[in-house]
GROMACS .gro file of C-alpha atoms in nm:
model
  125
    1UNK     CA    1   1.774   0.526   0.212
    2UNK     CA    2   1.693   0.273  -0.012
    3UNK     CA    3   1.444   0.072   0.301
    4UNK     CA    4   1.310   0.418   0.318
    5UNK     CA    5   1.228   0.413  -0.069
    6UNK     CA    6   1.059   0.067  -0.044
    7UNK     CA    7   0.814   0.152   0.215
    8UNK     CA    8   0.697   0.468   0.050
    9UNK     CA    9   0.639   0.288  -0.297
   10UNK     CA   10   0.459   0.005  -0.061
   11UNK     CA   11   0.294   0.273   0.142
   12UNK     CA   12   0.156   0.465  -0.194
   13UNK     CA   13   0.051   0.116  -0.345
   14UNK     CA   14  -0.168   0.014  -0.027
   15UNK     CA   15  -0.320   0.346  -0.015
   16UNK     CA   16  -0.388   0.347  -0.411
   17UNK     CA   17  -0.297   0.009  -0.590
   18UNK     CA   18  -0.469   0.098  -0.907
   19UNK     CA   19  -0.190   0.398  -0.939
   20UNK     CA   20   0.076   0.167  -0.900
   21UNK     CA   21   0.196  -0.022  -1.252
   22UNK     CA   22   0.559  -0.052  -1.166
   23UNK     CA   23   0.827   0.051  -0.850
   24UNK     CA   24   1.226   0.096  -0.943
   25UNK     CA   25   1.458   0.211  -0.679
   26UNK     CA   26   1.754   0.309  -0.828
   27UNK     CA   27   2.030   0.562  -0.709
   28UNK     CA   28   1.858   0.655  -0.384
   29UNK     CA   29   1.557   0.725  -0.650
   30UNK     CA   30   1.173   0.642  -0.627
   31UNK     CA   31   0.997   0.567  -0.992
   32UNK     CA   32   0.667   0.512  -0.977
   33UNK     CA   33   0.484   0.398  -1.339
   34UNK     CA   34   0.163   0.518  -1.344
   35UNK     CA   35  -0.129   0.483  -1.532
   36UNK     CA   36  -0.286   0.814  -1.744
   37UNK     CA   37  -0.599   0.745  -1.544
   38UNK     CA   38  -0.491   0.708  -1.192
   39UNK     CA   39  -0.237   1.008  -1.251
   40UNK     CA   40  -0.486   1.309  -1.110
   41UNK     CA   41  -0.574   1.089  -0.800
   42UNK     CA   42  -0.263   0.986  -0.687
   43UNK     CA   43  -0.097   1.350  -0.720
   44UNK     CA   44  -0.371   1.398  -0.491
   45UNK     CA   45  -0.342   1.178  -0.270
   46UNK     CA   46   0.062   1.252  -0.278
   47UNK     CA   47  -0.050   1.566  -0.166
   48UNK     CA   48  -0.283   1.582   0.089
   49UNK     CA   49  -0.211   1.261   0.282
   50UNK     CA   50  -0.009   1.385   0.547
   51UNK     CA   51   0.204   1.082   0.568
   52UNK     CA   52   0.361   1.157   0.220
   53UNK     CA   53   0.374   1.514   0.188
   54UNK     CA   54   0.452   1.616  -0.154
   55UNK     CA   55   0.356   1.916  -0.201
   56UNK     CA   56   0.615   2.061  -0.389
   57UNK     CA   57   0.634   1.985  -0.837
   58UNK     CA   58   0.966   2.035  -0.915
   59UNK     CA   59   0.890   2.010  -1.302
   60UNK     CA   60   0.714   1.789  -1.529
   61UNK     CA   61   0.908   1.662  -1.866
   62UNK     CA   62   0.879   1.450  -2.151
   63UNK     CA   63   1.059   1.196  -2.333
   64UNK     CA   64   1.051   1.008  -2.623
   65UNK     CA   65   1.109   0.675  -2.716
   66UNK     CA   66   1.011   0.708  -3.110
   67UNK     CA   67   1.061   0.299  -3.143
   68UNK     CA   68   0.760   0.197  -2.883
   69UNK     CA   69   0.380   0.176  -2.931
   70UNK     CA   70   0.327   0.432  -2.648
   71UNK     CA   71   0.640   0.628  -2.795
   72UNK     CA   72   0.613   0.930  -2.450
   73UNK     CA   73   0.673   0.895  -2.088
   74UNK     CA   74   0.555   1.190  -1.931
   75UNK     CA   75   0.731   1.220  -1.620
   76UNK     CA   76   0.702   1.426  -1.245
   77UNK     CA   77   0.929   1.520  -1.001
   78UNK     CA   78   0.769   1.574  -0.655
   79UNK     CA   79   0.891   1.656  -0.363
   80UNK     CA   80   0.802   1.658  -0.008
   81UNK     CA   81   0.961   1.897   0.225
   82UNK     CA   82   0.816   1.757   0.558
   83UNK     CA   83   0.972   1.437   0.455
   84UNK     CA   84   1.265   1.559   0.281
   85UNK     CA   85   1.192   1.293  -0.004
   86UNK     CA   86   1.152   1.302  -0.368
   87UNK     CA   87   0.935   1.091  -0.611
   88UNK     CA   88   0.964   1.053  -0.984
   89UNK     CA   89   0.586   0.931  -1.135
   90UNK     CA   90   0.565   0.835  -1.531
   91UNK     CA   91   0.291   0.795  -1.735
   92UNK     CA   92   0.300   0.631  -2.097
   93UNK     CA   93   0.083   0.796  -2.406
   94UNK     CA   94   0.143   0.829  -2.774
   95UNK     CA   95   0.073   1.080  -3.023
   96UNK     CA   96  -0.299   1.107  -2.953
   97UNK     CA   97  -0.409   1.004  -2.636
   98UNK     CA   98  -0.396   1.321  -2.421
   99UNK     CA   99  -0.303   1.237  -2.003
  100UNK     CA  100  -0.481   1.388  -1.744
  101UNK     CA  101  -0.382   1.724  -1.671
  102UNK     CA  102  -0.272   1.781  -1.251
  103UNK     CA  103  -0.281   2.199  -1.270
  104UNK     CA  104  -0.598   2.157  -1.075
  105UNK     CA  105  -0.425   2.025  -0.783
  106UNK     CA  106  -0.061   2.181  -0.849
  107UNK     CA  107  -0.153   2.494  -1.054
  108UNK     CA  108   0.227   2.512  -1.163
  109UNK     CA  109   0.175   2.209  -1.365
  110UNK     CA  110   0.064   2.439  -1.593
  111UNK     CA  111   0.384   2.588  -1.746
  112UNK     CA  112   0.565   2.278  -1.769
  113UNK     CA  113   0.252   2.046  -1.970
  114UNK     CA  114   0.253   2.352  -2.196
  115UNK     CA  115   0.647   2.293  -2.252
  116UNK     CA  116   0.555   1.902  -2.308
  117UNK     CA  117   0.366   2.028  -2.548
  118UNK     CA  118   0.525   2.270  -2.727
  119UNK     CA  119   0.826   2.048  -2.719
  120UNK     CA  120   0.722   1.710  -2.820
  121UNK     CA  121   0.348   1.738  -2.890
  122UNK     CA  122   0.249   1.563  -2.579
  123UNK     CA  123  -0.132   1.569  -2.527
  124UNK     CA  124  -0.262   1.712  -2.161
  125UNK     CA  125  -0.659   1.727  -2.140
   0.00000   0.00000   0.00000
């Protein structure tokens, strides 16, 4: 599982390296660190590129880690059913620097960057 891991994250950086910060495999899990900027595209290409499939948002959360400059990870759970593989993308902001919202390419963003919100004051444009 884990070989399988690796060449997705290398997969996903060759097709986008801009969208790629950071890759940890960890417990038969994917983490890819993503930039605020890059964070529309690549959920796009995620998407629609028929060799990674995801096409299913699990949810979108937040956390916070009150002691660092960018003190919020916003973080996405993807899956793809074709490839019967899930991906976990996070994106560091603070208190004022709204991310990119994705509801215009997975419309059921919505509910969950409105929790993020609600919750921890997390900033979606």
């Amino acid at each position: 599982m884990e070989e399988k891991l690796r060449e997705l994250s290398e997969a996903i950086a060759a097709a986008r390296p801009a969208a790629v910060e950071g890759v940890k495999i960890a417990l038969g899990e994917l983490t890819l660190v993503v930039p605020a900027s890059e964070i529309v595209g690549l959920v796009t290409l995620l998407r629609d590129d028929p060799k990674f499939g995801f096409v299913s948002l699990i949810d979108v959360c937040g956390v916070d880690y009150p002691e660092r400059e960018k003190r919020f990870d916003v973080v996405y759970h993807l899956l793809s059913p074709t490839k019967n593989v899930r991906i976990r993308l996070k994106v560091m902001t603070d208190e004022v620097t709204p991310v990119p919202s994705i509801t215009g390419v997975l419309e059921g963003a919505d509910w969950f960057e409105r929790e993020a919100y609600d919750l921890y004051g997390i900033l979606f444009t």
